[in-house]
CSV table of C-alpha atoms and ligand atoms in Angstrom, one decimal:
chain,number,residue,atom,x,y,z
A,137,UNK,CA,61.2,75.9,98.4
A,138,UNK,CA,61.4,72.7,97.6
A,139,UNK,CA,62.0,70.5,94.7
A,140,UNK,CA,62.1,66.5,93.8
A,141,UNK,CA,63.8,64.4,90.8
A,142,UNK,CA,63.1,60.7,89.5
A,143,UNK,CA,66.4,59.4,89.1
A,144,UNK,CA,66.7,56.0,87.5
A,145,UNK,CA,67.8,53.4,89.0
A,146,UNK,CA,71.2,53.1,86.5
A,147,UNK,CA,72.1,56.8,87.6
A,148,UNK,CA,71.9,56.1,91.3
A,149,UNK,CA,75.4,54.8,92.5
A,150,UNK,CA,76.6,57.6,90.4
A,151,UNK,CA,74.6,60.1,92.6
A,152,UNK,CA,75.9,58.3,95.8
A,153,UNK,CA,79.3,59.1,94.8
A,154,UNK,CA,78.4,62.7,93.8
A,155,UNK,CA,75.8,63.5,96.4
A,156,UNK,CA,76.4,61.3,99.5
A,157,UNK,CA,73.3,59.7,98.5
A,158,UNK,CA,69.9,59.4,95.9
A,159,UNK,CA,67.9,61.1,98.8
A,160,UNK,CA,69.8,64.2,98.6
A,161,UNK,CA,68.9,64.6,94.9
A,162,UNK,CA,65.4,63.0,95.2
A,163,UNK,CA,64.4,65.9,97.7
A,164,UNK,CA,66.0,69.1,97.9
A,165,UNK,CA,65.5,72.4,99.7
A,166,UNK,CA,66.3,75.5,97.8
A,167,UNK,CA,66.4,78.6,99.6
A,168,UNK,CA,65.7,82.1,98.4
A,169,UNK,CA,66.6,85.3,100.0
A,170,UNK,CA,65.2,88.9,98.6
A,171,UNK,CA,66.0,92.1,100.4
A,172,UNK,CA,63.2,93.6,99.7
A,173,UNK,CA,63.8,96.9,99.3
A,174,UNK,CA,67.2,96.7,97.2
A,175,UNK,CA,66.2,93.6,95.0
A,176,UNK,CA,69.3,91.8,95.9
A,177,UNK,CA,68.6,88.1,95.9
A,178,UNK,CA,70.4,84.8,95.9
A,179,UNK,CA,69.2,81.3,95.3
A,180,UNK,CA,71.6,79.4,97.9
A,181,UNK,CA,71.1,75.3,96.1
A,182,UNK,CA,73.7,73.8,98.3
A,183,UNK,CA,73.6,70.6,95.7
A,184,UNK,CA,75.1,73.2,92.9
A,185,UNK,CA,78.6,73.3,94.6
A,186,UNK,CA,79.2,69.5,94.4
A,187,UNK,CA,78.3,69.2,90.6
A,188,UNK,CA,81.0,67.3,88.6
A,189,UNK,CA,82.8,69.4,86.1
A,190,UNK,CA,83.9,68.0,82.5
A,191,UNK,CA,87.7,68.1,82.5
A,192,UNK,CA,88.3,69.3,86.1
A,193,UNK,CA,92.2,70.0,86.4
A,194,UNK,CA,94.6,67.6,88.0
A,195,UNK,CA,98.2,68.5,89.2
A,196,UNK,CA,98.2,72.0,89.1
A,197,UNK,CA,100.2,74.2,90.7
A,198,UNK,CA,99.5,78.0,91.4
A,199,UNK,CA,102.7,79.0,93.1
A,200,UNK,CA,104.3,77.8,90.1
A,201,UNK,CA,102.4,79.1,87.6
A,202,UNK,CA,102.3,83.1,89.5
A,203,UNK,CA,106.5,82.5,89.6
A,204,UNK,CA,106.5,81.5,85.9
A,205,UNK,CA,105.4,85.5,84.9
A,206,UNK,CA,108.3,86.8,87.1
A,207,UNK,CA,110.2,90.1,85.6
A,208,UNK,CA,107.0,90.8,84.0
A,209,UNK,CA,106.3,94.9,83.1
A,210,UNK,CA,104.4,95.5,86.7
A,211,UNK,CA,107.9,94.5,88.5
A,212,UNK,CA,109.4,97.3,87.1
A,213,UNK,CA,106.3,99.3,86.8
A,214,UNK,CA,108.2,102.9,86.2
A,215,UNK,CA,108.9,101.6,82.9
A,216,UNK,CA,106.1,98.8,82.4
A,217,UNK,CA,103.3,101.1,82.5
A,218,UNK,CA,102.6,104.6,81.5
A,219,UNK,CA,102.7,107.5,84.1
A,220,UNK,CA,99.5,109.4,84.4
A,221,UNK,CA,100.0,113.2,82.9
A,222,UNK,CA,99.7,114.3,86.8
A,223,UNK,CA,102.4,111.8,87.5
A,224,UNK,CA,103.0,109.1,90.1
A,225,UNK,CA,101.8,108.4,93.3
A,226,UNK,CA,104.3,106.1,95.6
A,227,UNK,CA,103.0,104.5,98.9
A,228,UNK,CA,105.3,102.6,100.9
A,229,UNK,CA,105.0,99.1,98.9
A,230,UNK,CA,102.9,100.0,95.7
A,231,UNK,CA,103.2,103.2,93.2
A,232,UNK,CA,100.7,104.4,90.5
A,233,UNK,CA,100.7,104.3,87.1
A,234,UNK,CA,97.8,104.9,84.3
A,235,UNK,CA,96.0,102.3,83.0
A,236,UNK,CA,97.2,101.9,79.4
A,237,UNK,CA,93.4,100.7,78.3
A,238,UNK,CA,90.9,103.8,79.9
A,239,UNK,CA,87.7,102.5,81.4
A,240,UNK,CA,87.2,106.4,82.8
A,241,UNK,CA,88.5,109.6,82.2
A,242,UNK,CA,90.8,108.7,85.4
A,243,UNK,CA,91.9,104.9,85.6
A,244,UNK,CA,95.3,103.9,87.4
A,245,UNK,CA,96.7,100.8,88.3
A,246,UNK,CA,98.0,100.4,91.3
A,247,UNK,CA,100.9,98.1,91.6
A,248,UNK,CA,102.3,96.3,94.6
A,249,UNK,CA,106.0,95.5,94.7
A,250,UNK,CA,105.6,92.3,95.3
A,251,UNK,CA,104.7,90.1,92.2
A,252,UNK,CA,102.9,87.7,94.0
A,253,UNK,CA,99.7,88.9,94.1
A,254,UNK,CA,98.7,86.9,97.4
A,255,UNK,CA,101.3,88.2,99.6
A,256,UNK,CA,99.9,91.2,101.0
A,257,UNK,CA,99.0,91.6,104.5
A,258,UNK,CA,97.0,94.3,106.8
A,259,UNK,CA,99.8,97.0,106.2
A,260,UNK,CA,99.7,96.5,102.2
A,261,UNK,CA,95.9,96.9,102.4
A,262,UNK,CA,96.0,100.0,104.1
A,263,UNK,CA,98.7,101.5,102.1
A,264,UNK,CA,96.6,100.6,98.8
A,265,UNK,CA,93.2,102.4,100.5
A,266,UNK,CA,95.8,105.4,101.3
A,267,UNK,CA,97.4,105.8,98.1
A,268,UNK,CA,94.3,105.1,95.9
A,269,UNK,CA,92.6,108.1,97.7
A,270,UNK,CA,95.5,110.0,96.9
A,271,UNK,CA,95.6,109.1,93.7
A,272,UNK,CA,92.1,110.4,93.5
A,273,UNK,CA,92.7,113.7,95.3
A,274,UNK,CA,95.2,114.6,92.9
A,275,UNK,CA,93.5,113.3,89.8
A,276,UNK,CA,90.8,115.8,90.9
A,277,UNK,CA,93.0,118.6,91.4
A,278,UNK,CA,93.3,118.9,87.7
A,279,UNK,CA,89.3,118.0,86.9
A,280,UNK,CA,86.8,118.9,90.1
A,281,UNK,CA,84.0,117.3,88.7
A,282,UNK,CA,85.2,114.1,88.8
A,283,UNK,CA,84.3,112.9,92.1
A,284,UNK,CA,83.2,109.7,92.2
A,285,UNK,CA,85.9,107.6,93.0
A,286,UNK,CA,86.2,103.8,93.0
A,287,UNK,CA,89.1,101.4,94.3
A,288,UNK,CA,88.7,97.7,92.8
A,289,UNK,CA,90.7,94.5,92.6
A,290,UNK,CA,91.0,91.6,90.9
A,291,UNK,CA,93.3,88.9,91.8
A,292,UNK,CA,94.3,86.9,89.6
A,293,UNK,CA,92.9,85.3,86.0
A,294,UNK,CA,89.8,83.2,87.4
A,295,UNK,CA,88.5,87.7,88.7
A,296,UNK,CA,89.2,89.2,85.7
A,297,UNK,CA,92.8,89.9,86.1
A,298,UNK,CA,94.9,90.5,83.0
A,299,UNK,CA,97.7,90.4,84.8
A,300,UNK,CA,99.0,88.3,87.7
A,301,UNK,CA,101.3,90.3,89.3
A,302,UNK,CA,99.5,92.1,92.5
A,303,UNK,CA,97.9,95.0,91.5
A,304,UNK,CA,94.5,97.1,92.3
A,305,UNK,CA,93.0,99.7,90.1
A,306,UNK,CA,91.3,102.9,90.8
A,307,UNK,CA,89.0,105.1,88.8
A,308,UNK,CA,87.4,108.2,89.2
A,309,UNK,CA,84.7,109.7,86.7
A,310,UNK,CA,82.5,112.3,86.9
A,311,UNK,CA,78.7,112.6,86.6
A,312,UNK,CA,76.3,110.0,88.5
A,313,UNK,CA,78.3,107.2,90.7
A,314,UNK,CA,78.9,104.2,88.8
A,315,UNK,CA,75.9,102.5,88.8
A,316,UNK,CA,75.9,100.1,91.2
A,317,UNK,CA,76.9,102.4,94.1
A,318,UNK,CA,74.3,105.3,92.4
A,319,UNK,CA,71.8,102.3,92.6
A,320,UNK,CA,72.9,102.1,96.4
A,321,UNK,CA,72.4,105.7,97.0
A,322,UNK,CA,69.0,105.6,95.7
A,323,UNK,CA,67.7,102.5,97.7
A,324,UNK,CA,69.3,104.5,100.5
A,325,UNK,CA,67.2,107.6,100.0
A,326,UNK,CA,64.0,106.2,99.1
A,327,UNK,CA,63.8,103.8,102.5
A,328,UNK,CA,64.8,106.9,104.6
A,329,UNK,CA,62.0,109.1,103.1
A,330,UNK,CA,59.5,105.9,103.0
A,331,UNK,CA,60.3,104.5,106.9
A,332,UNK,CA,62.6,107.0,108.1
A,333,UNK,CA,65.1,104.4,109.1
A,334,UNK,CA,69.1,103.8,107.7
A,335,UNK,CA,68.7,101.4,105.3
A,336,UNK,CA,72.2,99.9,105.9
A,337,UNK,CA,72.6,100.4,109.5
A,338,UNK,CA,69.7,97.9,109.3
A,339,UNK,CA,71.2,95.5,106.6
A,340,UNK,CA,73.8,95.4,109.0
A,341,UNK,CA,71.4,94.7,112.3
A,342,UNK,CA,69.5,91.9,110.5
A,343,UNK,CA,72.6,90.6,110.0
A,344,UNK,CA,73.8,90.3,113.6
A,345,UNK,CA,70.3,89.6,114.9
A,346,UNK,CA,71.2,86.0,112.8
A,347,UNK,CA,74.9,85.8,114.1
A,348,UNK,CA,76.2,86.8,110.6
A,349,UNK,CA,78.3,89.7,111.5
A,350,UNK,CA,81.7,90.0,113.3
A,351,UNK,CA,83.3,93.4,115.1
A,352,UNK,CA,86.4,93.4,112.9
A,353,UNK,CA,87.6,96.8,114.5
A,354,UNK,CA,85.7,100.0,116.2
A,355,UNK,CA,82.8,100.9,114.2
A,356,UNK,CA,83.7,98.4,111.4
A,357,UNK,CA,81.2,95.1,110.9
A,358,UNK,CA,81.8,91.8,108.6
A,359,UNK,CA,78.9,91.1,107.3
A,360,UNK,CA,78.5,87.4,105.9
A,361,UNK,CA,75.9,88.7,103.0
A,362,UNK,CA,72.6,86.9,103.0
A,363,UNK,CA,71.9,88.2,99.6
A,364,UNK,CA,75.6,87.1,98.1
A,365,UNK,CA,76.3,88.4,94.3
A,366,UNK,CA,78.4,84.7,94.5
A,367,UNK,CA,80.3,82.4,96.5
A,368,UNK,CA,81.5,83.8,100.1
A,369,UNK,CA,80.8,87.0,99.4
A,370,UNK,CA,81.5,89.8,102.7
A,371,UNK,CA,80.7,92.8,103.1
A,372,UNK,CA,83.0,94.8,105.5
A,373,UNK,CA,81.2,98.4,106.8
A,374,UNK,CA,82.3,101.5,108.5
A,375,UNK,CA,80.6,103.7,109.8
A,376,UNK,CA,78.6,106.7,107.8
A,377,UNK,CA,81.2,109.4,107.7
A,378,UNK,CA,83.7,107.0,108.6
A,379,UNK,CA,86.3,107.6,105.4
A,380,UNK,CA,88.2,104.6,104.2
A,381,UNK,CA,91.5,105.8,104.8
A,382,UNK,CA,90.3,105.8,108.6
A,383,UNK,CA,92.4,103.5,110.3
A,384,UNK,CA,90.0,101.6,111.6
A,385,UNK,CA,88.4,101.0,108.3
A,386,UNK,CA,91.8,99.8,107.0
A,387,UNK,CA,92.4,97.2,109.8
A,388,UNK,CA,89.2,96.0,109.6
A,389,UNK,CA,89.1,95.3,105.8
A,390,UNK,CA,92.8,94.3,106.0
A,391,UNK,CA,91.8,91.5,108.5
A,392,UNK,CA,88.9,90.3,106.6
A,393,UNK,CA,91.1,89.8,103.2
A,394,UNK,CA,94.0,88.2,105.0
A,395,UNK,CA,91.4,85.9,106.9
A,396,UNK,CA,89.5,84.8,103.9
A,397,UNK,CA,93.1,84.4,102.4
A,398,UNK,CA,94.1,81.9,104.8
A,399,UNK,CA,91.5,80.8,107.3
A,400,UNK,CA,89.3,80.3,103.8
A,401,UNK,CA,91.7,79.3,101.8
A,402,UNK,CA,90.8,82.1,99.0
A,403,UNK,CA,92.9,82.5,96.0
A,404,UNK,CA,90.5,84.3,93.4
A,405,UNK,CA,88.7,87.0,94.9
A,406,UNK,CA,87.4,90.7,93.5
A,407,UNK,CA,87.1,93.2,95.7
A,408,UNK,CA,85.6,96.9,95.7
A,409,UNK,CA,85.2,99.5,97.6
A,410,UNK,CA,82.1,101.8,98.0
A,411,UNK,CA,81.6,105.1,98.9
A,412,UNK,CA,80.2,108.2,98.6
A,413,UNK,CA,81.9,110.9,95.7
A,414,UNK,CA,84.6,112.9,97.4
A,415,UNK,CA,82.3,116.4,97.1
A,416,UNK,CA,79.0,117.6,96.3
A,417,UNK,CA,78.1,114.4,98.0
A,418,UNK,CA,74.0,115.6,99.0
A,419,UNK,CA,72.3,112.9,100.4
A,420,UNK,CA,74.6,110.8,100.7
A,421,UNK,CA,75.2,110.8,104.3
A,422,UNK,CA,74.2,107.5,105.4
A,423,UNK,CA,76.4,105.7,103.0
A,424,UNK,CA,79.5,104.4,104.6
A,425,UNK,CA,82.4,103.3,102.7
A,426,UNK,CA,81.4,99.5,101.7
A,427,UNK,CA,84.3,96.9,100.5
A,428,UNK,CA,82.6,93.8,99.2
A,429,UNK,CA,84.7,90.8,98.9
A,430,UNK,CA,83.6,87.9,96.8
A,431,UNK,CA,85.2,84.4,96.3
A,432,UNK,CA,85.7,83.7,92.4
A,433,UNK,CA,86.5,79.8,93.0
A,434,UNK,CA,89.7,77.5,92.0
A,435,UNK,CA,91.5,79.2,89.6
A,436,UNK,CA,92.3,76.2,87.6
A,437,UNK,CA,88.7,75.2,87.1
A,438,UNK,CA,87.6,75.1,83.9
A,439,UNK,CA,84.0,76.8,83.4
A,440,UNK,CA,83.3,80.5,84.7
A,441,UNK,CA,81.7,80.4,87.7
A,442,UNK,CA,79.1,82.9,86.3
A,443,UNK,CA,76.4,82.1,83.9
A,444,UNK,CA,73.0,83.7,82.5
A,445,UNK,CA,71.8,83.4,86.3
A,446,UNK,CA,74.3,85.6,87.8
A,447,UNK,CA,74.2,87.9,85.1
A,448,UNK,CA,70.4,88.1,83.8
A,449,UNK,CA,68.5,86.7,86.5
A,450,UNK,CA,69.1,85.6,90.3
A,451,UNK,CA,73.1,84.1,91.7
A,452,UNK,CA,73.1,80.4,92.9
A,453,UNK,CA,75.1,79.8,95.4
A,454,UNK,CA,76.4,76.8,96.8
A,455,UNK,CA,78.1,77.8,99.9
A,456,UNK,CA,76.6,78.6,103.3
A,457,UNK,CA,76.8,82.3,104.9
A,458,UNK,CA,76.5,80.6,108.3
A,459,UNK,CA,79.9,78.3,107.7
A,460,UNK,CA,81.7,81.2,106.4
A,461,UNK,CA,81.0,83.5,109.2
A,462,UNK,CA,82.1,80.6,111.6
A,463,UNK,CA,85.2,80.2,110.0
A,464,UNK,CA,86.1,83.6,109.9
A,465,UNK,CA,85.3,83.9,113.5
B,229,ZN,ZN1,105.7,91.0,88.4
């Protein structure tokens, strides 16, 4: 769609310097996309991502400021945090411990050894996927109905994160999937017994039939998201059955986070993984595991980068799907 202002002549050097130039605010092109069957929908305003923001921040430093909580209680997480009642789970660079506020019957953090909570790399990714799941098989042990298992992460203040060091959390609850991924599992089952046809096997082929998809690893797709929940947001998907732990999974997601780290320049990002409950998973066989990835913007910028749009209506984005695939690629 398209929209047009009147700007007054006073305003208009102002624009220049903002915009590039009057035209660009006089006419603008606003784009929505709807997937029509999930109700997922973005309004991408290219314009929004070069507003001016009231006391932007000058001279600051994140390196310095993630050194400055050193020898905080995650760097010596056996006694900084308490141990779940089924105890600890070690992988090779991050260990378990519970989450001292519950959001779920089951909630660990996962902490990484280092305290720097953007130096991880492929094999730290995979490690987290692997000792999250075993976190979750064990949590289980003690409580079988809790199945549906989650793996999020926030990095860093700008996400959510309380804390800076590095760290990941995983849940598991019982009852329906949390909602979003139940919500998932029902647009997934309704379209198969509507048209037949694997709802996000074709999410994923509209997205390649547009060049918005790169072969990460075997049977693993980054998707740039034409519906995005915010800025840069990716999708990486396996394959249905595929499990996350899967190695191929693993590489492929580790990849995308280290590329979006570096070759986008990504500092605040939340990430979560979705996939089916461990057991008594009926119907859910053409859900693969999901990670979505989204970009939470310059962690020293002063407003949120969500607002009643993003949380009661449609997301605005400003950035373009098609110039984040490219620079992934
Ligand atoms: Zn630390």
């Amino acid at each position: 769609m398209t929209g047009s202002t009147s700007p007054p002549p006073e305003l208009e050097p102002w624009l220049t310097e903002t915009f590039g130039s009057v035209q660009a605010v006089r006419e603008q092109t606003v784009i929505k996309v709807r997937n029509p069957v999930t109700l997922e929908e973005t309004l991408f305003a290219p314009l929004r991502a070069r507003r001016p923001v009231d006391g932007a921040p000058a001279g600051h430093d994140l390196a310095a400021e993630i050194a400055a909580t050193e020898d905080d209680p995650f760097c010596h997480p056996e006694t900084g945090t308490p141990a779940e009642a089924t105890g600890r789970v070690r992988g090779r660079r991050v260990i378990t411990g519970a989450n001292a506020a519950l959001a779920d019957a089951h909630h660990a953090v996962i902490v990484f050894d280092a305290h720097d909570p953007l130096d991880f790399d492929v094999e730290l990714v995979a490690d987290l996927l692997q000792t999250g799941r075993a976190w979750a098989e064990r949590a289980r042990e003690s409580d079988p109905a809790a199945v549906n298992y989650l793996l999020i992460w926030n990095c860093l203040w700008r996400a959510g994160g309380s804390i800076i060091h590095g760290h990941a959390q995983a849940l598991l609850g019982s009852g329906p999937h949390y909602a979003r991924i139940e919500r998932l599992h029902r647009d997934v089952a309704a379209y198969q017994s509507a048209h037949g046809g694997d709802l996000i096997e074709e999410i994923v082929a509209v997205h390649r039939s547009l060049g918005l998809t790169i072969d990460v690893a075997d049977g693993v797709t980054v998707v740039a998201n034409l519906t995005p929940v915010k800025e840069r947001e990716l999708l990486v998907v396996g394959l249905a059955g595929m499990d996350e732990t899967d190695e191929r999974f693993a590489a492929g997601l580790g990849r995308t986070l280290v590329a979006y780290r570096d070759r986008i320049g990504v500092r605040s990002f939340n990430m979560a993984l979705w996939r089916p409950p461990l057991a008594q998973a009926d119907g859910w066989t053409l859900v693969p595991p999901i990670a979505r990835i989204v970009d939470r913007g310059d962690p020293f910028q002063r407003p949120s980068d969500i607002g009643a749009m993003e949380l009661y209506a449609t997301p605005i984005v400003g950035s373009d799907p098609y110039e984040l695939i490219d620079a992934l690629r």
